[in-house]
CSV table of C-alpha atoms in Angstrom, one decimal:
chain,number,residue,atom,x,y,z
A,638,UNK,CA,-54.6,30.8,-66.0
A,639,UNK,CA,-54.3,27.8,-63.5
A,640,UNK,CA,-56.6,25.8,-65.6
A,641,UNK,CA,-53.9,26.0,-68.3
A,642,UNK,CA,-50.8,24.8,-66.6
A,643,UNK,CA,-52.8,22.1,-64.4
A,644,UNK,CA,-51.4,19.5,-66.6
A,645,UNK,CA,-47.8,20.7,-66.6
A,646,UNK,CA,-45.0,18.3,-65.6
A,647,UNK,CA,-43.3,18.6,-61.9
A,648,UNK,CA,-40.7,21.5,-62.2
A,649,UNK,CA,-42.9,23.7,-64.5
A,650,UNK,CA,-42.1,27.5,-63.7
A,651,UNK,CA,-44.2,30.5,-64.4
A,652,UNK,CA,-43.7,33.9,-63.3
A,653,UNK,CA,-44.9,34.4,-59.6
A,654,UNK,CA,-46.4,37.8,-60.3
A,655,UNK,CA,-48.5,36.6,-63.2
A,656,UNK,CA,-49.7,33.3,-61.2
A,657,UNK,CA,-51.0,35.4,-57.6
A,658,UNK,CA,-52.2,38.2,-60.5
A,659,UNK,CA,-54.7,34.9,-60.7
A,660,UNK,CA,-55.8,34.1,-57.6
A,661,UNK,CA,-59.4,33.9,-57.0
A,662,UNK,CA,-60.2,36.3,-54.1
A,663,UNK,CA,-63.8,36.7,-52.6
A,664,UNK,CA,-66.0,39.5,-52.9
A,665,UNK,CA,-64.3,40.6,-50.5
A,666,UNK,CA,-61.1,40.6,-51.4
A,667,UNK,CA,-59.8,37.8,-49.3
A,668,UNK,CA,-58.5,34.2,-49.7
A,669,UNK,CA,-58.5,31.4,-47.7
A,670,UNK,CA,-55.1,30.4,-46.0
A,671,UNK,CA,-54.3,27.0,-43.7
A,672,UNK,CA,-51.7,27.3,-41.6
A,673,UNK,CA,-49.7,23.6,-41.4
A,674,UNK,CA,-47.0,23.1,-38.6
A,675,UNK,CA,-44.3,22.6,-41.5
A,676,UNK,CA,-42.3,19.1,-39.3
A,677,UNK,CA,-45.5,17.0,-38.0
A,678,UNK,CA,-48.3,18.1,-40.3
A,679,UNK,CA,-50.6,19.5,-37.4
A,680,UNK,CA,-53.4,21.9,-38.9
A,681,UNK,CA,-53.1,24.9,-36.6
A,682,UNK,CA,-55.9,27.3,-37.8
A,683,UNK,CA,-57.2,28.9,-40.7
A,684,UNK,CA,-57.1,32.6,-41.5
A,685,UNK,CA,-57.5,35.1,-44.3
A,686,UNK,CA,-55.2,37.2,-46.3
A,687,UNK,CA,-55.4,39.8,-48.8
A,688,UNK,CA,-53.5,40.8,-51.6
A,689,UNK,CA,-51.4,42.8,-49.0
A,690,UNK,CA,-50.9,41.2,-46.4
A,691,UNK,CA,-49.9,37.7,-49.0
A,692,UNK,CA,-47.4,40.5,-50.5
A,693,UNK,CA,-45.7,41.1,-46.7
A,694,UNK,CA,-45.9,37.8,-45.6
A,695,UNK,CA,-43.9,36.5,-48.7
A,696,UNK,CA,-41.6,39.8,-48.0
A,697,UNK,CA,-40.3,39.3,-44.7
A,698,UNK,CA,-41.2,36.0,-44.4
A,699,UNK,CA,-43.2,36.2,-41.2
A,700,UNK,CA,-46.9,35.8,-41.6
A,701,UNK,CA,-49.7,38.4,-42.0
A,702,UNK,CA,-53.1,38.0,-42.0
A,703,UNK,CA,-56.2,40.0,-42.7
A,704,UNK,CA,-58.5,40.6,-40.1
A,705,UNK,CA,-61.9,40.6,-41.0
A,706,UNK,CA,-63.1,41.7,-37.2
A,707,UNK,CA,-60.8,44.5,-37.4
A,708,UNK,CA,-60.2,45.2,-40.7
A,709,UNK,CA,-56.7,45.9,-41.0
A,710,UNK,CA,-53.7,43.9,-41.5
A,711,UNK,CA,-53.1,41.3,-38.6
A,712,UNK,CA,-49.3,40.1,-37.9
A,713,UNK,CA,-49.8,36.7,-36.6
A,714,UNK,CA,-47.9,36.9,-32.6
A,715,UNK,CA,-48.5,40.8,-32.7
A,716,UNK,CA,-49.9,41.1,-29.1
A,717,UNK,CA,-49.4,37.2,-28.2
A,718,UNK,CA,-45.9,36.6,-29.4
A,719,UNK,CA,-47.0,33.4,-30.8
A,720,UNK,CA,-45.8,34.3,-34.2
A,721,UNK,CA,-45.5,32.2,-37.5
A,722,UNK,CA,-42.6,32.0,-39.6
A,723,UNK,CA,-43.4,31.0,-43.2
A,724,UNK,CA,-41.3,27.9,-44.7
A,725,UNK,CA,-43.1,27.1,-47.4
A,726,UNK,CA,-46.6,28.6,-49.6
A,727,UNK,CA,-48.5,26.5,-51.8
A,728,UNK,CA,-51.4,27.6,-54.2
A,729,UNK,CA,-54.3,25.3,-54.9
A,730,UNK,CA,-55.4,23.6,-58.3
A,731,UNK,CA,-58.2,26.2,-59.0
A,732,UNK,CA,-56.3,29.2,-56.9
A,733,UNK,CA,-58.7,29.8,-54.4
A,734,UNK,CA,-56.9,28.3,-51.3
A,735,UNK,CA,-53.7,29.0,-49.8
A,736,UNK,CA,-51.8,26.6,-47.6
A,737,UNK,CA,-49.0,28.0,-45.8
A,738,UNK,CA,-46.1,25.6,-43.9
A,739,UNK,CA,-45.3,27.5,-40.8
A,740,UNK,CA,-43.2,27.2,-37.7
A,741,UNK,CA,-45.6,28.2,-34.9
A,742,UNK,CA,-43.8,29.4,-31.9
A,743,UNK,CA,-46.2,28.3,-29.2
A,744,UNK,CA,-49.7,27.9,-29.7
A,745,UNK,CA,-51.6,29.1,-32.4
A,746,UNK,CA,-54.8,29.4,-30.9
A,747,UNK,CA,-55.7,32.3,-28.8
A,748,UNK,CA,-57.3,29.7,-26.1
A,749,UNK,CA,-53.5,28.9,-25.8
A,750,UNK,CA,-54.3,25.7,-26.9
A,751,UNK,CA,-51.3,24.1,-29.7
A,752,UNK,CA,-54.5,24.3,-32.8
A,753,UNK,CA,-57.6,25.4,-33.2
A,754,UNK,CA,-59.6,22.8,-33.9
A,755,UNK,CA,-60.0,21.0,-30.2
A,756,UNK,CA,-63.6,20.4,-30.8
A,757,UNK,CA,-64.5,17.2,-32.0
A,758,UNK,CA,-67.9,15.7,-33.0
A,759,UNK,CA,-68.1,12.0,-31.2
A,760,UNK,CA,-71.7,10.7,-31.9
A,761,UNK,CA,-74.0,12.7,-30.4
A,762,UNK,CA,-71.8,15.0,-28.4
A,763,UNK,CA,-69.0,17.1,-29.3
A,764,UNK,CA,-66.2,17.0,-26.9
A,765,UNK,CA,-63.3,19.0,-26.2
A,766,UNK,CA,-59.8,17.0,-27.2
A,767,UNK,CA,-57.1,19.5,-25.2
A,768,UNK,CA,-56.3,21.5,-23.1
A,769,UNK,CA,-54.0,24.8,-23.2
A,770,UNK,CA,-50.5,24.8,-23.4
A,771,UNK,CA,-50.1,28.6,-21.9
A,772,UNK,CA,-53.0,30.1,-20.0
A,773,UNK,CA,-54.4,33.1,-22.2
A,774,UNK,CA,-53.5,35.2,-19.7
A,775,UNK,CA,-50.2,34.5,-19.8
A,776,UNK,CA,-50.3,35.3,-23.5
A,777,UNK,CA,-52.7,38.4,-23.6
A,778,UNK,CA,-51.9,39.8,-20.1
A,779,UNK,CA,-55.7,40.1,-19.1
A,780,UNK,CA,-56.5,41.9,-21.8
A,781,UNK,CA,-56.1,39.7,-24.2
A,782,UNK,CA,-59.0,37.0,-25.5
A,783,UNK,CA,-60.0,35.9,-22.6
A,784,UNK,CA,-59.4,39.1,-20.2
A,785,UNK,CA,-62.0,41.5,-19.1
A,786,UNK,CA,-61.9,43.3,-22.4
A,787,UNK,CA,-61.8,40.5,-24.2
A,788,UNK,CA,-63.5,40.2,-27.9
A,789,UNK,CA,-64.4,38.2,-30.4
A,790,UNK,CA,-62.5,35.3,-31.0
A,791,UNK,CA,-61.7,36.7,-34.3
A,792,UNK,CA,-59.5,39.3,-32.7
A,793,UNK,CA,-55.7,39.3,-33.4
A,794,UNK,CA,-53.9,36.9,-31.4
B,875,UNK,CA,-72.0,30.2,-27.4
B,876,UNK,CA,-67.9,28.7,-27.9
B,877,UNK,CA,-66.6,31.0,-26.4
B,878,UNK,CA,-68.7,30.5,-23.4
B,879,UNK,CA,-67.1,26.9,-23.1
B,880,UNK,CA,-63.9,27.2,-24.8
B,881,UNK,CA,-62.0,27.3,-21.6
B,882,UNK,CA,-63.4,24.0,-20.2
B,883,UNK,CA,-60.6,21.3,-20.2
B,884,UNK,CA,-60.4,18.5,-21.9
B,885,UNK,CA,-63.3,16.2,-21.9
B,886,UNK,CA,-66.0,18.5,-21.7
B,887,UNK,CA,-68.7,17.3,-23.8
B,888,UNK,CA,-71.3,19.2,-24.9
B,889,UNK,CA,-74.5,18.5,-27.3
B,890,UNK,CA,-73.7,17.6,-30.8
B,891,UNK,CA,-76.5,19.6,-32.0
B,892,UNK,CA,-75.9,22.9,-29.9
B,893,UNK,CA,-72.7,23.3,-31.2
B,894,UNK,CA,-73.4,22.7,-34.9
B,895,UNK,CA,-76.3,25.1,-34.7
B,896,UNK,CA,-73.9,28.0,-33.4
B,897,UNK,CA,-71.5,27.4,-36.2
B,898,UNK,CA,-71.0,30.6,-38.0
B,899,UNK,CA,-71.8,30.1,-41.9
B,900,UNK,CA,-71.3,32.5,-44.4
B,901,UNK,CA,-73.8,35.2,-46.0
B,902,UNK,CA,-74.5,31.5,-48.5
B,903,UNK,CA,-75.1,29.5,-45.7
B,904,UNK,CA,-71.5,27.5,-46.2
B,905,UNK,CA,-68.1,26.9,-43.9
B,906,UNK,CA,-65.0,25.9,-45.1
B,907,UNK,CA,-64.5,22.8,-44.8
B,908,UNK,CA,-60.6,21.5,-44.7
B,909,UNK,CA,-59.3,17.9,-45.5
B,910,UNK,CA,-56.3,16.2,-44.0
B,911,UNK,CA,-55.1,12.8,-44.5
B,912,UNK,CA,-56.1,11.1,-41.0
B,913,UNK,CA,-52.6,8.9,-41.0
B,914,UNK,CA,-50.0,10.8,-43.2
B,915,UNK,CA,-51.2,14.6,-42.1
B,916,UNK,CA,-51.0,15.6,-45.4
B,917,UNK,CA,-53.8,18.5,-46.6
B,918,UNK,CA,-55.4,17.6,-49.5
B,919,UNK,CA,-57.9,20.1,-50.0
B,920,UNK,CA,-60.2,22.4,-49.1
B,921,UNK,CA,-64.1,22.6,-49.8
B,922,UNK,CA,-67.5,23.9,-48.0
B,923,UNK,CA,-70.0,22.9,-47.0
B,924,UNK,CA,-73.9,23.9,-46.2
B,925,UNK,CA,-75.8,22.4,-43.1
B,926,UNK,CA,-77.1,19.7,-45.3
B,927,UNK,CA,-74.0,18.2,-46.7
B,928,UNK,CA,-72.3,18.5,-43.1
B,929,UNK,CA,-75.5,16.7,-41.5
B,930,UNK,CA,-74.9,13.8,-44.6
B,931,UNK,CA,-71.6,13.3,-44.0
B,932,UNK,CA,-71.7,12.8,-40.5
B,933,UNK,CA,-74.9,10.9,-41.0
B,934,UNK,CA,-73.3,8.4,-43.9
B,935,UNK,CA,-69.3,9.0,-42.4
B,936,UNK,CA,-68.4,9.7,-46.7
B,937,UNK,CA,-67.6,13.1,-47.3
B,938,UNK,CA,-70.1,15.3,-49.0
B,939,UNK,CA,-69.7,19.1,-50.0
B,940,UNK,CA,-71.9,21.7,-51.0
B,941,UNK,CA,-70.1,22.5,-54.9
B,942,UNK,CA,-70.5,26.3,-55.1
B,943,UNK,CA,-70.3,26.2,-59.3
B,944,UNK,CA,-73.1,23.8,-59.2
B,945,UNK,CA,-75.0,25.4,-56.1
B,946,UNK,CA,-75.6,21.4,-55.3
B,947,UNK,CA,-74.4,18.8,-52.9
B,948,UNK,CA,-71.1,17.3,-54.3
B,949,UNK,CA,-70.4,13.6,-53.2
B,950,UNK,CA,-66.9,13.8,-53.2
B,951,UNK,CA,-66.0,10.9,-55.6
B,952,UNK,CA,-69.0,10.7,-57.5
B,953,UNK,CA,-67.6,11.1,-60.8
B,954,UNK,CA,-64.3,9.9,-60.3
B,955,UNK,CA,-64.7,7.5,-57.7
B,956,UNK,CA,-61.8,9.2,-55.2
B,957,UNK,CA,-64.2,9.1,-52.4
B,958,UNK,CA,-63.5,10.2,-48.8
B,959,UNK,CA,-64.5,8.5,-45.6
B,960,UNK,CA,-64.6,10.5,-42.5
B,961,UNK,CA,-62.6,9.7,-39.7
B,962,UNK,CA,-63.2,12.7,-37.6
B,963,UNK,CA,-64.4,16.1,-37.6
B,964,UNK,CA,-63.1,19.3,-35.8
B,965,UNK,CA,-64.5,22.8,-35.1
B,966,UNK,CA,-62.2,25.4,-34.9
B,967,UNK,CA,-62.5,28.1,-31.5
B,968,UNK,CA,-64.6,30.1,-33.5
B,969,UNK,CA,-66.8,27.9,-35.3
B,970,UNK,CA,-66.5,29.1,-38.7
B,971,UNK,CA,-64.0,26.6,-40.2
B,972,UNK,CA,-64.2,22.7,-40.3
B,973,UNK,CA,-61.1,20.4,-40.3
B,974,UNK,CA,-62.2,16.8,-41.5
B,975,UNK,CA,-59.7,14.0,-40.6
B,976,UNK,CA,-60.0,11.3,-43.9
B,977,UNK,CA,-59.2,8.5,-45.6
B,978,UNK,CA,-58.8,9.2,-49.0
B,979,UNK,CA,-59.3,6.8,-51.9
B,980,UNK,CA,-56.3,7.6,-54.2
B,981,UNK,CA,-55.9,11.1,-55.4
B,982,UNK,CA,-57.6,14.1,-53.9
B,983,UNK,CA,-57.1,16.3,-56.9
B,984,UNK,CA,-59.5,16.5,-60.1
B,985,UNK,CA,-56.0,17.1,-61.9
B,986,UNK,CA,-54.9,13.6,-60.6
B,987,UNK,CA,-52.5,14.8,-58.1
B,988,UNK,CA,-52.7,13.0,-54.7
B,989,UNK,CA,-53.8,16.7,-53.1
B,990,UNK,CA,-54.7,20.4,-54.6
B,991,UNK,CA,-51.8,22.0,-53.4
B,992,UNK,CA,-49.2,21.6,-55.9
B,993,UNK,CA,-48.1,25.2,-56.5
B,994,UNK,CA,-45.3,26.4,-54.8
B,995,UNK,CA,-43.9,29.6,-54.6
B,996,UNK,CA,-39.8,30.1,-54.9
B,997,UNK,CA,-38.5,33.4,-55.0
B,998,UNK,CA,-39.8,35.0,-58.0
B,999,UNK,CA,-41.6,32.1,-59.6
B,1000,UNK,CA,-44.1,29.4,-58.8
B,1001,UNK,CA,-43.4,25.5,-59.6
B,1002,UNK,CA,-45.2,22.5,-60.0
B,1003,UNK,CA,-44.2,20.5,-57.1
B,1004,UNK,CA,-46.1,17.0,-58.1
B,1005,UNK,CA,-47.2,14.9,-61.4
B,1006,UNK,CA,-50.3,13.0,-61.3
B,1007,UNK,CA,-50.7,9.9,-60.0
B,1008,UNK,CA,-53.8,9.3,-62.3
B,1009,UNK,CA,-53.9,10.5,-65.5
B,1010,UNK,CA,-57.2,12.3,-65.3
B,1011,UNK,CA,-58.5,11.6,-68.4
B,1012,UNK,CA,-58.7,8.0,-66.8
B,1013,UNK,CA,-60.8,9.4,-63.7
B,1014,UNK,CA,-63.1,11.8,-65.8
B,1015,UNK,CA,-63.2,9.1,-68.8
B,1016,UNK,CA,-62.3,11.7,-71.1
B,1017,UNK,CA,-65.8,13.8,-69.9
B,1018,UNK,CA,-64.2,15.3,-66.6
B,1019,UNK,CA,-62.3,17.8,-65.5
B,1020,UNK,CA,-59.7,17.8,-68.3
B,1021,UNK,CA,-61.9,16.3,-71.5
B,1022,UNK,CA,-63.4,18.2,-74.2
B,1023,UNK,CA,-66.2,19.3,-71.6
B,1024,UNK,CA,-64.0,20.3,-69.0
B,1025,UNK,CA,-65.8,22.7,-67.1
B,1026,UNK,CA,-64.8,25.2,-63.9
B,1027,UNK,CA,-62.3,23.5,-61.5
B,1028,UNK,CA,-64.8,23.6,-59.0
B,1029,UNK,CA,-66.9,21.3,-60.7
B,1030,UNK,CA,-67.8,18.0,-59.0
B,1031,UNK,CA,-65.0,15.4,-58.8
């Protein structure tokens, strides 16, 4: 389908139901989504979606992920507040990646830090490049990530 | 193994090949593998990797990925000469996603766009949001991704 209408002119419109009937999930299910800070560009974090939770988010317009560690539906900000309101979702050329423009309230990361990719190679070493904005237990209230009961990382933030 | 450092402030170094060797590949061995624009912010695409094409492209600093249609290393830029030189690269809090910061030789797309995402949803369609900057028939000679032998979108660019 996508490989039909790659060489379409700027403006081309196809139905929107017919286009996501086309997207290339994994075995799983699940596709790829980057979450982009929609007014400076910053890469905030990568998640997954299914076909569900890609139908909700472009619903109310607030976005959903799918958690693979807990296997249900995971509204971004549910137990941080750090939520993500969608401005803008783009499909890539082969319909296997989704990049979402967000507004991030806060951080997105459940360290509390703004993104989370704060680990950088530098030559031998890998350092990290910031620090949190909000201690995590500000956002989790000890229970959170980094509380006594905390989980994996891949928990819902 | 990050989350045993991943509330150390900023400027905790840590060894290069520790971290790498707790990054969490998938059940084929690969990681997603994101690429920004180092200057403009803009996404261009995403791509994985395996352990060998991350170790070559921090080894040579030009991007290699692991193409999953070809189950080889893909040089990015090896057939149409849009090669990308690594500025930096990120690990996310969880180690299972890459974000490489890059400087990319014209476009990033094998349709000849300047990135992959070029499909954006409005309302109850989806529109082409860019033309080409490169006709691709002038990066593929005719052979690539839209010639007679044009092959998955996944294949090499």
């Amino acid at each position: 389908m996508l490989k039909d209408i790659e060489n379409l002119p700027r403006g081309s419109r196809f139905s929107r139901s017919e286009i996501l009937a086309g997207l290339r999930l994994n075995a799983d299910g699940l596709i790829p989504a980057i979450a982009q800070q929609h007014d400076t560009g910053e890469v905030l974090m990568m998640a997954w979606m299914n076909e569900e939770a890609l139908n909700e988010t472009l619903a109310t317009g607030r976005v959903c992920y799918f958690s693979r560690s807990r296997n249900r539906l995971w509204r971004k900000g549910e137990s941080s507040g750090q939520v993500q309101q969608l401005k803008g979702l783009y499909i890539d050329c082969d319909g296997d990646t989704l990049l979402l423009r967000v507004d991030q309230t806060g951080p997105a990361c459940h360290t509390g830090r703004s993104n989370c990719f704060f680990l950088r190679v530098d030559g031998d070493e890998v350092v990290i490049t910031t620090n949190p904005l909000i201690d995590p237990e500000t956002l989790y209230g000890g229970h959170g990530a980094s509380g006594a009961n905390a989980g994996s990382p891949k928990d819902p933030q």
